Coordinates of C-alpha atoms in Angstrom, one line a residue:
M194 CA 95.2 -2.3 4.0
I195 CA 96.9 -3.3 0.8
K196 CA 99.2 -0.7 -0.7
L197 CA 98.6 -0.4 -4.4
N198 CA 100.4 2.7 -5.5
G199 CA 103.3 1.0 -7.3
S200 CA 105.2 2.7 -10.1
K201 CA 104.1 6.1 -11.3
D202 CA 104.4 4.8 -14.9
F203 CA 101.9 2.0 -14.6
K204 CA 99.3 2.0 -17.3
P205 CA 95.8 2.8 -16.0
R206 CA 94.3 -0.4 -17.3
V207 CA 96.9 -2.6 -15.6
L208 CA 96.9 -0.6 -12.4
S209 CA 93.1 -0.9 -12.1
V210 CA 93.6 -4.7 -12.3
V211 CA 96.1 -4.5 -9.5
C212 CA 93.8 -2.3 -7.4
R213 CA 91.0 -4.7 -7.6
G214 CA 92.7 -7.2 -5.5
C215 CA 96.5 -7.0 -5.7
C216 CA 98.0 -10.4 -5.2
L217 CA 95.1 -12.2 -3.6
G218 CA 92.7 -14.9 -4.7
A219 CA 92.5 -15.5 -8.4
I220 CA 95.6 -13.4 -9.1
A221 CA 97.6 -16.5 -8.5
L222 CA 99.0 -18.7 -11.1
V223 CA 101.5 -20.1 -8.7
V224 CA 102.0 -23.4 -7.0
A225 CA 99.0 -25.7 -6.5
G226 CA 98.8 -29.3 -5.3
G227 CA 99.3 -31.3 -2.2
P228 CA 96.9 -30.7 0.7
I229 CA 97.1 -27.0 0.3
S230 CA 96.4 -24.8 -2.7
V231 CA 97.7 -21.3 -2.1
S232 CA 98.0 -18.0 -3.8
A233 CA 101.0 -16.2 -2.3
C234 CA 101.3 -12.6 -1.4
S235 CA 104.2 -10.2 -0.6
Y236 CA 105.1 -7.1 1.2
G237 CA 105.5 -4.0 -0.8
D238 CA 103.8 -2.2 -3.8
F239 CA 102.0 -5.4 -4.9
G240 CA 101.1 -6.6 -1.4
I241 CA 100.8 -5.6 2.2
D242 CA 102.4 -2.5 3.6
P243 CA 103.9 -3.5 6.9
D244 CA 103.6 0.1 8.2
D245 CA 99.9 0.2 7.6
P246 CA 98.1 -0.4 10.9
S247 CA 94.9 -1.7 9.3
K248 CA 94.3 -5.4 9.5
A249 CA 92.1 -7.9 7.8
T250 CA 89.1 -8.9 9.8
V251 CA 87.0 -12.1 9.8
D252 CA 84.1 -10.2 8.3
K253 CA 86.2 -8.9 5.5
I254 CA 87.7 -12.3 4.8
F255 CA 84.2 -13.9 4.6
S256 CA 82.8 -11.0 2.5
G257 CA 85.6 -11.4 -0.1
A258 CA 86.9 -7.9 0.5
F259 CA 90.4 -9.0 -0.6
D260 CA 89.4 -11.3 -3.4
T261 CA 90.4 -10.5 -7.0
K262 CA 87.5 -9.9 -9.4
K263 CA 89.7 -10.4 -12.5
D264 CA 92.7 -12.5 -13.1
F265 CA 96.0 -10.6 -13.4
K266 CA 97.6 -12.8 -16.0
V267 CA 101.2 -13.7 -16.6
S268 CA 101.2 -11.5 -19.7
D269 CA 100.1 -8.6 -17.6
W270 CA 102.9 -9.1 -15.1
R271 CA 105.4 -9.3 -18.0
Q272 CA 104.0 -6.0 -19.3
E273 CA 104.6 -4.5 -15.8
I274 CA 108.2 -5.6 -15.9
K275 CA 108.7 -3.6 -19.1
L276 CA 107.5 -0.5 -17.3
L277 CA 109.9 -1.0 -14.4
P278 CA 113.6 0.0 -14.3
D279 CA 115.9 -2.8 -15.5
N280 CA 118.4 -2.2 -12.6
P281 CA 116.5 -0.4 -9.8
T282 CA 118.6 1.0 -7.0
E283 CA 116.0 1.5 -4.3
V284 CA 115.0 -1.5 -2.2
S285 CA 111.3 -0.8 -2.7
D286 CA 111.8 -0.8 -6.5
K287 CA 113.8 -4.0 -6.3
L288 CA 111.0 -5.7 -4.3
T289 CA 108.5 -4.6 -6.8
L290 CA 110.5 -5.9 -9.7
A291 CA 111.3 -9.2 -7.9
W292 CA 107.6 -9.9 -7.2
A293 CA 106.6 -9.0 -10.7
L294 CA 109.3 -11.4 -12.0
H295 CA 108.0 -14.1 -9.7
K296 CA 104.4 -13.6 -10.8
S297 CA 105.4 -13.6 -14.5
G298 CA 107.0 -17.1 -14.0
D299 CA 110.7 -16.1 -13.5
S300 CA 110.9 -16.9 -9.8
R301 CA 114.6 -17.8 -10.0
K302 CA 115.5 -14.3 -11.1
A303 CA 113.3 -12.9 -8.4
L304 CA 115.2 -15.0 -5.8
T305 CA 118.4 -13.5 -7.1
I306 CA 117.2 -10.0 -6.5
Y307 CA 116.0 -10.9 -3.0
Q308 CA 119.4 -12.4 -2.3
Q309 CA 121.2 -9.3 -3.5
I310 CA 119.1 -7.2 -1.2
L311 CA 119.8 -9.5 1.8
Q312 CA 123.5 -9.4 1.1
V313 CA 123.5 -5.7 1.8
A314 CA 120.6 -5.6 4.3
P315 CA 120.3 -9.1 5.9
G316 CA 117.8 -7.8 8.4
D317 CA 115.3 -6.2 5.9
Y318 CA 112.0 -7.4 7.2
E319 CA 110.0 -6.9 4.0
T320 CA 112.6 -8.7 1.9
L321 CA 112.8 -11.7 4.2
C322 CA 109.0 -12.1 4.2
S323 CA 108.6 -11.8 0.5
Y324 CA 111.7 -14.0 -0.1
A325 CA 110.2 -16.6 2.2
T326 CA 106.8 -16.5 0.3
V327 CA 108.4 -17.0 -3.1
L328 CA 110.5 -19.9 -1.7
H329 CA 107.4 -21.4 -0.2
A330 CA 105.6 -21.1 -3.6
M331 CA 108.6 -22.9 -5.2
R332 CA 108.4 -25.6 -2.4
Q333 CA 111.9 -24.8 -1.2
Y334 CA 110.7 -25.3 2.3
E335 CA 113.9 -25.2 4.4
P336 CA 115.3 -21.8 3.0
A337 CA 111.7 -20.4 3.2
R338 CA 111.6 -21.5 6.9
Q339 CA 115.0 -19.9 7.6
A340 CA 114.0 -16.6 6.0
L341 CA 110.7 -16.4 7.7
T342 CA 112.2 -17.4 11.1
K343 CA 114.6 -14.4 10.8
A344 CA 111.7 -12.1 9.9
I345 CA 109.7 -13.3 13.0
A346 CA 112.7 -12.7 15.2
L347 CA 112.7 -9.1 14.0
K348 CA 109.0 -8.5 14.5
P349 CA 107.6 -11.2 16.8
G350 CA 103.8 -11.3 16.9
F351 CA 103.5 -8.9 13.9
R352 CA 100.0 -8.8 12.3
D353 CA 98.6 -10.9 15.2
H354 CA 101.2 -13.7 14.7
A355 CA 100.3 -14.0 11.0
E356 CA 103.9 -14.7 10.1
E357 CA 104.2 -17.4 12.8
F358 CA 101.1 -19.0 11.4
H359 CA 102.6 -18.8 7.9
L360 CA 105.6 -20.7 9.3
S361 CA 103.3 -23.3 10.7
M362 CA 101.7 -23.5 7.2
I363 CA 105.1 -24.1 5.6
D364 CA 105.9 -26.9 8.1
F365 CA 102.5 -28.5 7.7
E366 CA 102.7 -28.4 3.9
E367 CA 106.2 -29.9 3.8
K368 CA 105.4 -32.8 6.1
S369 CA 102.0 -33.4 4.4
R370 CA 103.6 -33.6 1.0
A371 CA 106.1 -36.2 2.3
N372 CA 103.3 -38.2 4.0
Y373 CA 99.7 -37.4 3.5
Q374 CA 98.8 -39.2 6.7
Y375 CA 100.4 -36.4 8.6
A376 CA 97.8 -34.1 7.3
K377 CA 95.1 -36.5 8.5
D378 CA 96.7 -36.6 12.0
H379 CA 97.5 -32.9 12.5
I380 CA 96.0 -29.4 12.2
M381 CA 97.9 -26.8 10.2
I382 CA 98.7 -25.0 13.5
D383 CA 100.1 -28.1 15.3
A384 CA 99.5 -26.6 18.7
L385 CA 95.7 -26.9 18.0
T386 CA 96.0 -30.6 17.0
P387 CA 95.2 -32.1 20.4
L388 CA 92.3 -29.7 20.8
W389 CA 90.8 -30.9 17.5
L390 CA 91.3 -34.6 18.2
N391 CA 89.9 -34.3 21.7
R392 CA 86.9 -32.1 20.8
K393 CA 83.7 -33.3 22.6
G394 CA 80.9 -31.6 20.6
V395 CA 78.6 -28.8 21.2
E396 CA 78.0 -29.4 24.8
E397 CA 81.7 -29.1 25.6
N398 CA 82.8 -27.0 22.6
L399 CA 86.2 -25.4 22.1
S400 CA 85.1 -22.3 24.0
T401 CA 85.4 -24.3 27.2
V402 CA 89.1 -25.3 26.8
A403 CA 92.3 -23.3 27.0
F404 CA 94.1 -22.3 23.8
P405 CA 97.8 -21.3 23.4
E406 CA 98.4 -17.6 24.4
G407 CA 98.4 -15.2 21.4
Y408 CA 96.4 -17.5 19.1
T409 CA 93.5 -15.5 17.8
S410 CA 91.2 -15.5 14.8
K411 CA 92.7 -12.1 13.8
G412 CA 96.1 -13.7 13.0
V413 CA 94.6 -16.5 10.9
A414 CA 92.4 -13.9 9.1
E415 CA 95.6 -12.1 8.1
L416 CA 97.0 -15.3 6.8
L417 CA 93.9 -16.1 4.9
R418 CA 94.2 -12.6 3.3
E419 CA 97.3 -14.0 1.7
Y420 CA 96.2 -17.6 1.3
P421 CA 92.4 -17.6 0.7
N422 CA 92.3 -21.0 -0.8
S423 CA 93.9 -22.9 2.1
G424 CA 91.3 -25.2 3.5
E425 CA 93.6 -26.0 6.4
A426 CA 93.8 -22.3 7.4
W427 CA 90.0 -22.1 7.2
L428 CA 89.8 -25.1 9.6
A429 CA 92.2 -23.4 12.1
L430 CA 90.1 -20.2 11.8
G431 CA 86.9 -22.1 12.6
M432 CA 88.5 -23.6 15.7
L433 CA 89.7 -20.2 16.9
L434 CA 86.3 -18.6 16.3
E435 CA 84.6 -21.4 18.2
H436 CA 87.0 -20.8 21.1
E437 CA 86.1 -17.1 20.9
E438 CA 82.4 -18.0 21.1
D439 CA 81.7 -16.7 17.7
F440 CA 79.8 -19.9 16.9
S441 CA 77.9 -18.8 13.9
M442 CA 81.0 -17.6 12.1
A443 CA 82.9 -20.7 13.2
A444 CA 80.4 -22.8 11.4
K445 CA 80.9 -20.8 8.3
A446 CA 84.6 -21.2 8.5
Y447 CA 84.2 -25.0 8.9
D448 CA 82.0 -24.9 5.8
R449 CA 84.7 -22.9 3.9
A450 CA 87.4 -25.5 5.0
V451 CA 85.4 -28.3 3.4
E452 CA 84.8 -26.2 0.3
K453 CA 88.5 -25.2 -0.2
G454 CA 89.7 -28.7 0.7
T455 CA 91.0 -30.0 4.0
A456 CA 92.4 -33.4 5.0
H457 CA 89.8 -33.4 7.8
A458 CA 86.8 -32.8 5.5
V459 CA 85.0 -36.0 6.7
E460 CA 85.4 -35.2 10.3
V461 CA 84.4 -31.5 9.8
R462 CA 81.2 -32.6 7.9
K463 CA 80.3 -34.9 10.8
Y464 CA 81.0 -32.2 13.4
L465 CA 78.9 -29.7 11.5
V466 CA 75.8 -31.9 11.7
T467 CA 75.3 -30.8 15.3
F468 CA 77.5 -27.7 15.4
R469 CA 75.9 -25.8 12.6
E470 CA 72.5 -25.5 14.3
F471 CA 74.3 -24.8 17.6
G472 CA 76.1 -22.0 15.9
R473 CA 72.8 -20.5 14.6
S474 CA 71.2 -20.8 18.0
Q475 CA 74.1 -18.8 19.5
D476 CA 74.1 -16.2 16.7
P477 CA 74.0 -12.7 18.5
G478 CA 71.2 -11.5 16.3
R479 CA 69.1 -14.6 17.0
V480 CA 70.0 -14.5 20.7
V481 CA 68.8 -10.8 20.9
G482 CA 65.7 -11.7 18.9
R483 CA 65.0 -14.6 21.2
R484 CA 65.4 -12.4 24.2
V485 CA 63.1 -9.8 22.7
V486 CA 60.4 -12.4 22.1
Q487 CA 60.9 -13.8 25.6
S488 CA 60.6 -10.3 27.1
A489 CA 57.4 -9.6 25.1
I490 CA 55.9 -12.9 26.2
L491 CA 56.8 -12.1 29.8
L492 CA 55.3 -8.6 29.6
A493 CA 52.1 -10.1 28.0
V494 CA 51.9 -12.7 30.8
V495 CA 52.4 -10.0 33.5
A496 CA 49.7 -7.8 31.8
V497 CA 47.3 -10.7 31.7
L498 CA 47.9 -11.6 35.3
W499 CA 47.5 -8.0 36.4
F500 CA 44.3 -7.9 34.5
L501 CA 43.0 -11.1 36.1
F502 CA 44.2 -9.8 39.5
G503 CA 42.1 -6.7 38.9
I504 CA 39.1 -8.7 38.1
V505 CA 39.5 -11.0 41.1
R506 CA 40.0 -8.0 43.4
R507 CA 36.9 -6.3 42.0
V508 CA 34.8 -9.5 42.5
V509 CA 36.1 -9.9 46.0
W510 CA 35.4 -6.2 46.7
D511 CA 31.9 -6.5 45.3
V512 CA 31.2 -9.7 47.3
S513 CA 32.5 -8.1 50.5
T514 CA 30.6 -4.9 49.9
D515 CA 27.4 -6.8 49.2
R516 CA 27.8 -8.9 52.3
A517 CA 28.4 -5.8 54.4
R518 CA 25.4 -4.1 52.9
K519 CA 23.2 -7.1 53.7
Q520 CA 24.5 -7.3 57.2
E521 CA 23.8 -3.6 57.7
E522 CA 20.2 -4.0 56.4
S523 CA 19.7 -7.0 58.7
R524 CA 20.8 -4.9 61.7
R525 CA 18.5 -2.0 60.7
H526 CA 15.6 -4.5 60.3
R527 CA 16.2 -5.9 63.8
R528 CA 16.3 -2.4 65.3
N529 CA 13.0 -1.4 63.6
D530 CA 11.2 -4.6 64.5
P531 CA 10.2 -4.8 68.2
D532 CA 9.4 -8.5 67.9
S533 CA 12.8 -9.5 66.5
P534 CA 15.3 -11.1 68.9
L535 CA 18.1 -8.9 70.1

């Protein structure tokens, strides 16, 4: 769940804008370009509360539950800054101010605040993650990697490995910006690269092969909660959903990967030619419906066979009864006719 309380002095109009989506989707006016177009998110009042146990789900990601319905403009963020203390003392207030500064276009000042926090509390998880996200948005990949690596060491596997997947995204983006062919030859989560390159189609789909331990669609869904415009993340989600035998949703994720932009768009389109219909055929609702129809047909066949069996049994009974009656009449006739042979 996204925490949206923020400062008590927020104006109702601006707060309502934040509440309709926080820092996701169209809220972003940050970095775009390269193989990935992202809208960054943070921990804290404007982002994700790390103590909240609720998680994003694949259904919520597809339904747009975390999408912003209205842009939160740079001017709005600057208005928020005016409502915040100039020199906050609490770490949470500093994080709020730093993120507002970043969204208003003053990312360097935001970095200064994060650095001040880390000088006093070098192991503050929320600061490290938010700091890494701003550095990522500024394409300062190495310091972003270092900060996120420290955060992961503090809480490994947190949010179903979403931070580890974020680190993979940083590595992928840096390498792809240096050489676009890298994006053509690799998946954003590099451990999935050989699985994608060696895929064999619907008959031997990705549900039949082993995936790295701990790699689930839940973690990538959490990442997409922060980076809903990453086509490469949607592609990874499709692969994981396919591995988890959620074929219909996997096809939708592959569609979204093409829509948002992935370096593998051509290959995904080709794959979808056969996989899309396969996914529909494996849809739980369709499978249940198909089984209901099959069961109804089977019951109808059994009923017809039972009816025919009843008719045949009656005919056989009638024939047998008629034959026995005739035989009995013949015996009576012989007994009553003295001239008939014994």
